[in-house]
GROMACS .gro file of C-alpha atoms in nm:
model
   80
    1MET     CA    1  -2.957  -3.672  -2.046
    2ALA     CA    2  -3.217  -3.850  -1.842
    3ILE     CA    3  -2.987  -4.081  -1.649
    4TYR     CA    4  -2.776  -3.800  -1.507
    5LEU     CA    5  -3.077  -3.620  -1.363
    6HIS     CA    6  -3.187  -3.938  -1.188
    7LEU     CA    7  -2.841  -4.014  -1.054
    8GLN     CA    8  -2.826  -3.674  -0.887
    9THR     CA    9  -3.123  -3.766  -0.668
   10HIS     CA   10  -2.999  -4.113  -0.571
   11GLY     CA   11  -2.719  -4.132  -0.317
   12MET     CA   12  -2.484  -4.366  -0.503
   13ALA     CA   13  -2.113  -4.430  -0.491
   14LEU     CA   14  -1.899  -4.330  -0.788
   15LYS     CA   15  -1.846  -4.694  -0.884
   16GLU     CA   16  -2.223  -4.752  -0.898
   17ILE     CA   17  -2.272  -4.437  -1.103
   18ALA     CA   18  -2.006  -4.550  -1.352
   19CYS     CA   19  -2.170  -4.892  -1.385
   20ILE     CA   20  -2.518  -4.746  -1.434
   21THR     CA   21  -2.395  -4.488  -1.684
   22LYS     CA   22  -2.218  -4.755  -1.888
   23ALA     CA   23  -2.529  -4.976  -1.887
   24TYR     CA   24  -2.741  -4.678  -1.993
   25GLU     CA   25  -2.511  -4.593  -2.283
   26GLN     CA   26  -2.496  -4.959  -2.395
   27THR     CA   27  -2.874  -4.985  -2.384
   28LEU     CA   28  -2.928  -4.670  -2.589
   29ARG     CA   29  -2.680  -4.796  -2.850
   30ALA     CA   30  -2.848  -5.137  -2.862
   31LEU     CA   31  -3.188  -4.972  -2.908
   32CYS     CA   32  -3.044  -4.735  -3.171
   33VAL     CA   33  -3.154  -4.428  -2.977
   34LYS     CA   34  -2.937  -4.142  -3.102
   35ASP     CA   35  -3.153  -3.847  -2.998
   36ARG     CA   36  -3.086  -3.795  -2.628
   37ASP     CA   37  -3.402  -3.583  -2.608
   38ASP     CA   38  -3.611  -3.883  -2.717
   39PRO     CA   39  -3.872  -3.960  -2.448
   40LEU     CA   40  -3.753  -4.320  -2.454
   41THR     CA   41  -3.432  -4.213  -2.277
   42GLU     CA   42  -3.634  -4.139  -1.962
   43LEU     CA   43  -3.785  -4.487  -1.961
   44VAL     CA   44  -3.444  -4.643  -2.025
   45ALA     CA   45  -3.292  -4.445  -1.738
   46LYS     CA   46  -3.561  -4.548  -1.491
   47THR     CA   47  -3.538  -4.911  -1.599
   48ILE     CA   48  -3.158  -4.918  -1.568
   49ILE     CA   49  -3.165  -4.765  -1.220
   50LYS     CA   50  -3.439  -5.002  -1.104
   51ILE     CA   51  -3.240  -5.303  -1.220
   52ALA     CA   52  -2.915  -5.177  -1.067
   53GLN     CA   53  -3.088  -5.119  -0.733
   54LYS     CA   54  -3.178  -5.489  -0.727
   55GLY     CA   55  -2.807  -5.567  -0.696
   56LEU     CA   56  -2.678  -5.633  -1.046
   57LYS     CA   57  -2.331  -5.485  -1.086
   58ASP     CA   58  -2.230  -5.577  -1.442
   59PRO     CA   59  -2.322  -5.309  -1.698
   60ALA     CA   60  -2.370  -5.567  -1.976
   61GLN     CA   61  -2.611  -5.772  -1.762
   62ILE     CA   62  -2.799  -5.460  -1.654
   63SER     CA   63  -2.829  -5.349  -2.016
   64ALA     CA   64  -2.946  -5.692  -2.136
   65GLN     CA   65  -3.210  -5.712  -1.865
   66ALA     CA   66  -3.327  -5.357  -1.937
   67ILE     CA   67  -3.365  -5.437  -2.306
   68THR     CA   68  -3.567  -5.747  -2.221
   69GLU     CA   69  -3.795  -5.549  -1.989
   70LEU     CA   70  -3.839  -5.270  -2.240
   71GLU     CA   71  -3.923  -5.516  -2.516
   72MET     CA   72  -4.185  -5.675  -2.291
   73LEU     CA   73  -4.338  -5.332  -2.228
   74GLY     CA   74  -4.351  -5.270  -2.603
   75GLU     CA   75  -4.531  -5.600  -2.658
   76ARG     CA   76  -4.797  -5.510  -2.401
   77ARG     CA   77  -4.879  -5.175  -2.563
   78PRO     CA   78  -5.206  -5.162  -2.755
   79GLY     CA   79  -5.156  -5.188  -3.128
   80ASN     CA   80  -4.848  -5.408  -3.104
   0.00000   0.00000   0.00000
């Protein structure tokens, strides 16, 4: 899973890792991503970590912000 590979390279406390992992799982469920090999999981992981590094600590808030950012990226893609 993409998030776990990223977390190995970031020096984070266990509490932060638990928060980020929960936000990641919530986001994938909200986006209906079931295939953990889907390339979208990498983008979700990077987005979640970026948001968490800005100081958000609540998994639900991190997930909601990630979904908003990902939706905005989708709207900017050609053909959308």
